[in-house]
Coordinates of C-alpha atoms and ligand atoms in Angstrom, one line a residue:
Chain A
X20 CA 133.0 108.0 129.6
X21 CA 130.5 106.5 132.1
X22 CA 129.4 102.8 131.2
X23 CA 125.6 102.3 132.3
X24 CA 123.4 100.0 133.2
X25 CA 120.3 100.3 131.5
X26 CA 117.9 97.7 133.4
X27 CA 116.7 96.4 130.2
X28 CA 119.5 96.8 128.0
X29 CA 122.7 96.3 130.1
X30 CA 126.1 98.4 130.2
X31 CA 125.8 101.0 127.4
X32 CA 127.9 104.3 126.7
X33 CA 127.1 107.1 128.4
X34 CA 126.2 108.7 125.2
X35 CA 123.2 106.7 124.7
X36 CA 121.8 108.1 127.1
X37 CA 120.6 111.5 128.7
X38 CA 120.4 112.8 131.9
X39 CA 117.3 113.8 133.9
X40 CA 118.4 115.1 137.1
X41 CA 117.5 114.3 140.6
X42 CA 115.3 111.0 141.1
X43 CA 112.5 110.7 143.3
X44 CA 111.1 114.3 143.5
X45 CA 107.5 114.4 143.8
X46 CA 104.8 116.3 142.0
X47 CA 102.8 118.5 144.7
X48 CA 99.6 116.5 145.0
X49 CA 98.0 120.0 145.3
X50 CA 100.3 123.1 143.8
X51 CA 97.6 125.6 144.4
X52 CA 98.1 125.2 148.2
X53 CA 102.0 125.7 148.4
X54 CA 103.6 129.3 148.8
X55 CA 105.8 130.9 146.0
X56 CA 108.3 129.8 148.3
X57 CA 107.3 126.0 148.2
X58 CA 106.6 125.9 145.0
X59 CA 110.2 127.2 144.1
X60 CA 111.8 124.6 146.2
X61 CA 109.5 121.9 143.9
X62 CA 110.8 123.3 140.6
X63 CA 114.0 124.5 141.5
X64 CA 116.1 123.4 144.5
X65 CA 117.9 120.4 144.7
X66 CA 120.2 118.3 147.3
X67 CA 123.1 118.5 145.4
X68 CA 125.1 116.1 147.6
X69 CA 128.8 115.4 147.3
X70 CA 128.7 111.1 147.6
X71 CA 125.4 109.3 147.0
X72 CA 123.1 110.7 144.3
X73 CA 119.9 109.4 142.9
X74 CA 119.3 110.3 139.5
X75 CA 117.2 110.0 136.2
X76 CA 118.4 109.1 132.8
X77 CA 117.0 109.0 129.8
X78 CA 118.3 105.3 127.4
X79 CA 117.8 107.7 124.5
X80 CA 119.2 105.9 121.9
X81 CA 118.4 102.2 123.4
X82 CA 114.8 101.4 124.7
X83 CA 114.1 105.1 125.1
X84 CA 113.2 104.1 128.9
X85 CA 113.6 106.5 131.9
X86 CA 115.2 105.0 134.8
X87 CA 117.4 105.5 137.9
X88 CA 120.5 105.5 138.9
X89 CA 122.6 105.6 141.8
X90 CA 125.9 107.3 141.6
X91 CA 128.5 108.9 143.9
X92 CA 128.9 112.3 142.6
X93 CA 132.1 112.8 143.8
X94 CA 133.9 109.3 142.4
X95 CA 131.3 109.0 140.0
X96 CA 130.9 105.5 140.8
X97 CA 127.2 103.5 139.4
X98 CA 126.3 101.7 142.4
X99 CA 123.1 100.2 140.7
X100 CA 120.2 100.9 138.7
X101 CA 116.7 100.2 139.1
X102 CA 113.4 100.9 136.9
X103 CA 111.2 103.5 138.1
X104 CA 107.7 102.4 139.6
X105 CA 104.1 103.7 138.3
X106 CA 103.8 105.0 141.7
X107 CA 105.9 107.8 141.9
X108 CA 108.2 106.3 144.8
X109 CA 111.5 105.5 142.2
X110 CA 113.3 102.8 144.8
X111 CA 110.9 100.1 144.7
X112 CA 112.7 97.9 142.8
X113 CA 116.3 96.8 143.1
X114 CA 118.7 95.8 139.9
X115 CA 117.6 92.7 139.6
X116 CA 115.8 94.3 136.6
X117 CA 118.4 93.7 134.7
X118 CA 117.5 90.7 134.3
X119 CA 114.3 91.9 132.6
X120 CA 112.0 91.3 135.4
X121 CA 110.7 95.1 135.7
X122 CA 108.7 96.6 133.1
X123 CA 107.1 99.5 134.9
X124 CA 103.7 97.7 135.0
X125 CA 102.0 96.6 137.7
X126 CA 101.9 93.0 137.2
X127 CA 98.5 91.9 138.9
X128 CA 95.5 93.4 136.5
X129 CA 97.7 93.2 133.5
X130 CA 94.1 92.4 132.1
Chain B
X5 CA 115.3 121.5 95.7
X6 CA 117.1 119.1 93.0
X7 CA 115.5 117.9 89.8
X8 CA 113.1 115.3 90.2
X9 CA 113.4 112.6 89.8
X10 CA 111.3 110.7 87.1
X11 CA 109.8 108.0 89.2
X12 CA 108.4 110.8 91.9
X13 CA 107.4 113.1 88.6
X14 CA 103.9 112.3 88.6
X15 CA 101.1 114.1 90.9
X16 CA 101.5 113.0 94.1
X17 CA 98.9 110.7 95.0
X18 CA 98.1 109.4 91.7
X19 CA 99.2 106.1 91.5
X20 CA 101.2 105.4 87.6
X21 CA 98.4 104.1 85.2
X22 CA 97.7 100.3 83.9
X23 CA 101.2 98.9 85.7
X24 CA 99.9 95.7 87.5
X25 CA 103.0 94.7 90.6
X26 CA 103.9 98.7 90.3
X27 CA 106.2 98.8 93.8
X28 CA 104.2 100.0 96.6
X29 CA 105.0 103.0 98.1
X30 CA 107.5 101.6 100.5
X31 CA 109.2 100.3 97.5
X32 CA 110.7 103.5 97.4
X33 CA 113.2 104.4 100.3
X34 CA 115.3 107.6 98.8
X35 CA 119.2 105.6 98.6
X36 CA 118.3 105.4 94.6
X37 CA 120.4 107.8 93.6
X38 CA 123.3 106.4 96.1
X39 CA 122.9 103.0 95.3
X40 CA 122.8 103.9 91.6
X41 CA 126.2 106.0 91.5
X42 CA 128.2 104.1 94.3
X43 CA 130.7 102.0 93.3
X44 CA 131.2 98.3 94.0
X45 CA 134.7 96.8 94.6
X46 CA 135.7 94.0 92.7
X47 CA 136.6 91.9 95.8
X48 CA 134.4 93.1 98.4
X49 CA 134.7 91.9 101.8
X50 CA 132.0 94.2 102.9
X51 CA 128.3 93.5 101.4
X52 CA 125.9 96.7 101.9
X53 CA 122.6 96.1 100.7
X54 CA 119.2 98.2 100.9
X55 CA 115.9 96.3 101.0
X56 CA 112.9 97.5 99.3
X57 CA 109.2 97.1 99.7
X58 CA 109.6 96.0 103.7
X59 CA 106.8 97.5 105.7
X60 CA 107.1 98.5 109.5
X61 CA 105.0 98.5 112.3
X62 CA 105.5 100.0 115.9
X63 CA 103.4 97.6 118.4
X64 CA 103.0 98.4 122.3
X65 CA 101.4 96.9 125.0
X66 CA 101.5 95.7 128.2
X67 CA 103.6 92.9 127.9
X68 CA 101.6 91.2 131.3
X69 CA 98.2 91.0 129.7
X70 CA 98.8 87.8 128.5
X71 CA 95.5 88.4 126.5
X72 CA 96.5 91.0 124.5
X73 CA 99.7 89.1 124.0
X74 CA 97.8 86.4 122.4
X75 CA 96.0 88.3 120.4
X76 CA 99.0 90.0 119.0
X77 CA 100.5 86.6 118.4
X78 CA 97.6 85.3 116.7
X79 CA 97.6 87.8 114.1
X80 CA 101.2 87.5 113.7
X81 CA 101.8 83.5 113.5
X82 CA 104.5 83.6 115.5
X83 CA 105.8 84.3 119.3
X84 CA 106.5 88.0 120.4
X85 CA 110.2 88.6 121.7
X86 CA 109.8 89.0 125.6
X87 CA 113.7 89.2 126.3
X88 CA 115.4 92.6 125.9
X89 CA 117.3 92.8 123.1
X90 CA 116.0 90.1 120.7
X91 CA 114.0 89.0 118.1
X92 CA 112.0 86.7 116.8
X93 CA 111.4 85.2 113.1
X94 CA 108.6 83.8 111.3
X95 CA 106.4 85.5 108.7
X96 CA 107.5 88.5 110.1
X97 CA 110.2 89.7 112.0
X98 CA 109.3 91.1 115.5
X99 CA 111.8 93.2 117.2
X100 CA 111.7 93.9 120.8
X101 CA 112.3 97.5 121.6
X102 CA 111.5 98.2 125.2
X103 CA 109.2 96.5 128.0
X104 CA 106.4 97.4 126.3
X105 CA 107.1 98.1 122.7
X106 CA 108.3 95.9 119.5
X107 CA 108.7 96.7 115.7
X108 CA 107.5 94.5 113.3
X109 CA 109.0 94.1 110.0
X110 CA 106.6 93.0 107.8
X111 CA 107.1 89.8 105.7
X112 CA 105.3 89.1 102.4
X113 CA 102.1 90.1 104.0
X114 CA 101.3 94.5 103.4
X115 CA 102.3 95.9 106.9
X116 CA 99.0 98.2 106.4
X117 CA 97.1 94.6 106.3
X118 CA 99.1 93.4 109.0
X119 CA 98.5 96.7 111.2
X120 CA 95.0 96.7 110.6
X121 CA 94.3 92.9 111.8
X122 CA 96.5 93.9 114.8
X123 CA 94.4 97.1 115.4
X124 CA 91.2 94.8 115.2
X125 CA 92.1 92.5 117.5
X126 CA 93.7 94.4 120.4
X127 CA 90.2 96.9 120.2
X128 CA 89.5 97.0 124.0
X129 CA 93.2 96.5 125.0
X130 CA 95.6 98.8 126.3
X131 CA 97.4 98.4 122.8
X132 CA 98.7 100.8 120.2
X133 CA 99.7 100.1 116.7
X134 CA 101.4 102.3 114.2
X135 CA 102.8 102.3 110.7
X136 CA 106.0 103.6 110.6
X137 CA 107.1 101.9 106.9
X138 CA 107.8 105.2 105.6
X139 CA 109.9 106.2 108.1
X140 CA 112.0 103.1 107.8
X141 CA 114.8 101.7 105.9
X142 CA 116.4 98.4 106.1
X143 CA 120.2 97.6 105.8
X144 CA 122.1 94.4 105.6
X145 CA 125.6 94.4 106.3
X146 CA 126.9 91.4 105.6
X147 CA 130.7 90.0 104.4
X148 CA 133.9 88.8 105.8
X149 CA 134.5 91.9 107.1
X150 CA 131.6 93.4 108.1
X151 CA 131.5 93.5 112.2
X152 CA 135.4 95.1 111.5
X153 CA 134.0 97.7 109.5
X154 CA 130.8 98.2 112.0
X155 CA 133.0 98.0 115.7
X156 CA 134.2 101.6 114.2
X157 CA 131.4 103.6 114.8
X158 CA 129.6 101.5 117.4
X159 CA 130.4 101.0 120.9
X160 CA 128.5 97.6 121.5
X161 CA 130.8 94.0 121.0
X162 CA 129.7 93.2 117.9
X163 CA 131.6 89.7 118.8
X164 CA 128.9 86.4 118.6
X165 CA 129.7 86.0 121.9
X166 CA 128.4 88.9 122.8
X167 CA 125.8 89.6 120.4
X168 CA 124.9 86.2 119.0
X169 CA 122.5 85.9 115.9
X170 CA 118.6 86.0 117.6
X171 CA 120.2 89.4 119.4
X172 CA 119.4 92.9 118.6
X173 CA 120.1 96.3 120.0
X174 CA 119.3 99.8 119.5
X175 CA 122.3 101.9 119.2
X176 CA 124.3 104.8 117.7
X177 CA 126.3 103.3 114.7
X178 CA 128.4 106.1 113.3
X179 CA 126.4 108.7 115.6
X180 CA 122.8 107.7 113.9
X181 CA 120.8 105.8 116.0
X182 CA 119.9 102.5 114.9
X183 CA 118.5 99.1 114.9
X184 CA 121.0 96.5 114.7
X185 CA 120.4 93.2 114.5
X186 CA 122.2 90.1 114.0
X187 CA 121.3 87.9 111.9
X188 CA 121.4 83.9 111.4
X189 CA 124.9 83.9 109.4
X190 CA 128.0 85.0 110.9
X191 CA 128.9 88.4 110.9
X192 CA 125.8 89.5 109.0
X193 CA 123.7 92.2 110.1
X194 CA 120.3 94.0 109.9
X195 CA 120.1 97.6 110.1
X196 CA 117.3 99.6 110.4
X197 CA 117.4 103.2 110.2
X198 CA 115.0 106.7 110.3
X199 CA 114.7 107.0 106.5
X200 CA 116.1 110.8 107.0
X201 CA 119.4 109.5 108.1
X202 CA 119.5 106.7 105.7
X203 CA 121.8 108.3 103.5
X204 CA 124.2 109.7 105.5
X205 CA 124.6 106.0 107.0
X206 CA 125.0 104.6 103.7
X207 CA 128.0 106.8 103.0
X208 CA 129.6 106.2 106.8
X209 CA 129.0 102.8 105.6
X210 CA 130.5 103.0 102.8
X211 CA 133.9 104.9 104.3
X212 CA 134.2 102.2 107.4
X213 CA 133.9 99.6 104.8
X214 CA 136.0 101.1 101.7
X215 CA 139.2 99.7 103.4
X216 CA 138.2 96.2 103.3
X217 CA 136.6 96.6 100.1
X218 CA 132.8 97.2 99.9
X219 CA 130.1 96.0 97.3
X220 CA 126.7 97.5 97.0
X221 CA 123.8 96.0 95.9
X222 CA 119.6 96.4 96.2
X223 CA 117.7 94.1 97.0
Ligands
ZN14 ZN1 117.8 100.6 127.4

């Protein structure tokens, strides 16, 4: 079983959580404009690697939080996690969240 | 479906006639007929108890508008639980559930009183409020031997160190997912729990804790 990080509740069991498959893949800003072929790639394809892998999971039975995690898919090996930004880029913030210092707000207009 | 029983007999919605302090609705939280057949052990080292009449409420907002914050506060007397993974106590008790969302456990005041000051005062916020006391139910585990009998169905160290009283986690206990809480005394536990698996808990509960001698009790 995988022990993870959740970046607001710490090391959990694997089956507290869920998985959500590759991190950082972007919306098209504009799907009407992309081919059959494009669009496929969007939904469908992904990198796959054998090492490195971002990824989404789900803290289902914790905070209920989507975040990321990076993981070598070949030793399996959590090298960190990190809470996912409003903005759609998921590596803005490092593991240091652990600590409870991300919340997935913006922290400026919080008013 | 079973007989009725007698207390849920009437038409729904109709409230029983003349009975001043008649338990409010979320006096009822469907482990009667559990709690009414299980059996106690004379030397129980395991304590199981189901509270009645405690109201819940699901808060979120964004936990950097400090306004909203104070507002939440104000109607609540007491500080809300900015950590991960703890709680707070006062008239209430105020759980912290994610970065932006706490459950509120109602103390003497009517959680539908409570939600709808809390509703008033965050109008204009980015703020949600919702009653979930029917969908609730509160446990306590408590005993000499109650964090033996709950380390086997939950993976979290239930050891002080680890989860010291003031702490709280959600987690699967037994494969339900759950609230757990600790509370002030050693090795004694609050448990909250979707009402729908409330009763299968209870009788996980009740086999974890049947080696070490379990007692039952309502409060
Ligand atoms: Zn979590």
């Amino acid at each position: 079983m995988l022990l993870i990080e959740c970046p607001w509740c710490g090391p959990r069991a694997e089956t507290e959580f869920s998985y959500g498959g590759e991190a950082g893949i972007a919306r098209p800003a504009d799907p009407d404009a992309l081919s059959d072929a494009e669009w496929a790639d969007y939904l469908f394809y992904r990198s796959n690697p054998k090492g490195a892998h971002r990824e989404l999971w789900n803290h289902d039975h914790g905070c209920r939080r989507w975040f990321g995690v990076e993981r070598d898919t070949a030793t399996y090996r959590i090298e960190r996690s990190y809470v996912l930004s409003h903005t759609g880029s998921d590596a803005a913030t490092g593991s240091d969240a652990a600590t409870n210092a991300g919340t997935g707000y913006s922290s400026g207009n919080g008013d | 479906m079973s007989e009725a029983s007698p207390a849920l007999s009437g038409k729904e919605g109709v409230p029983p006639s003349g009975k001043v302090g008649t338990p409010s609705p979320h006096g009822r939280h469907g482990l009667e007929p559990f709690f009414a057949t299980v059996e106690s052990a004379p030397d129980a080292r395991v304590a199981i108890s189901v509270r009645t009449g405690r109201g819940f409420l699901n808060l979120r907002l964004n936990p950097h508008s400090r306004k909203a914050r104070e507002a939440a506060e104000r109607i609540l007397g007491q500080p809300m639980p900015l950590a991960a993974n703890t709680f707070t106590v006062g008239k209430h008790r105020v759980y912290w559930l994610g970065p932006d969302e706490w459950l509120i456990a109602a103390g003497e005041e009517r959680a539908s009183d409570l939600g709808s000051g809390l509703t008033d005062a965050l109008a204009g916020f980015h703020a949600a409020v919702n009653d979930l006391s029917g969908g609730n139910v509160e446990l306590l585990v408590g005993g000499a031997h109650a964090r033996t009998a709950l380390a086997k169905g939950c993976s979290l160290d239930l050891h002080p160190r680890e989860f010291a009283p003031g702490q709280c986690a959600q987690t699967s206990l037994g494969r339900a997912a759950v609230l757990l809480a600790a509370d002030g005394e050693p090795s004694t536990y609050t448990i909250i729990v979707r009402r729908s698996f409330s009763d299968y808990l209870c009788r996980w509960l009740e086999n974890a804790a049947r080696p070490h001698g379990a007692g039952f009790s309502v409060l």
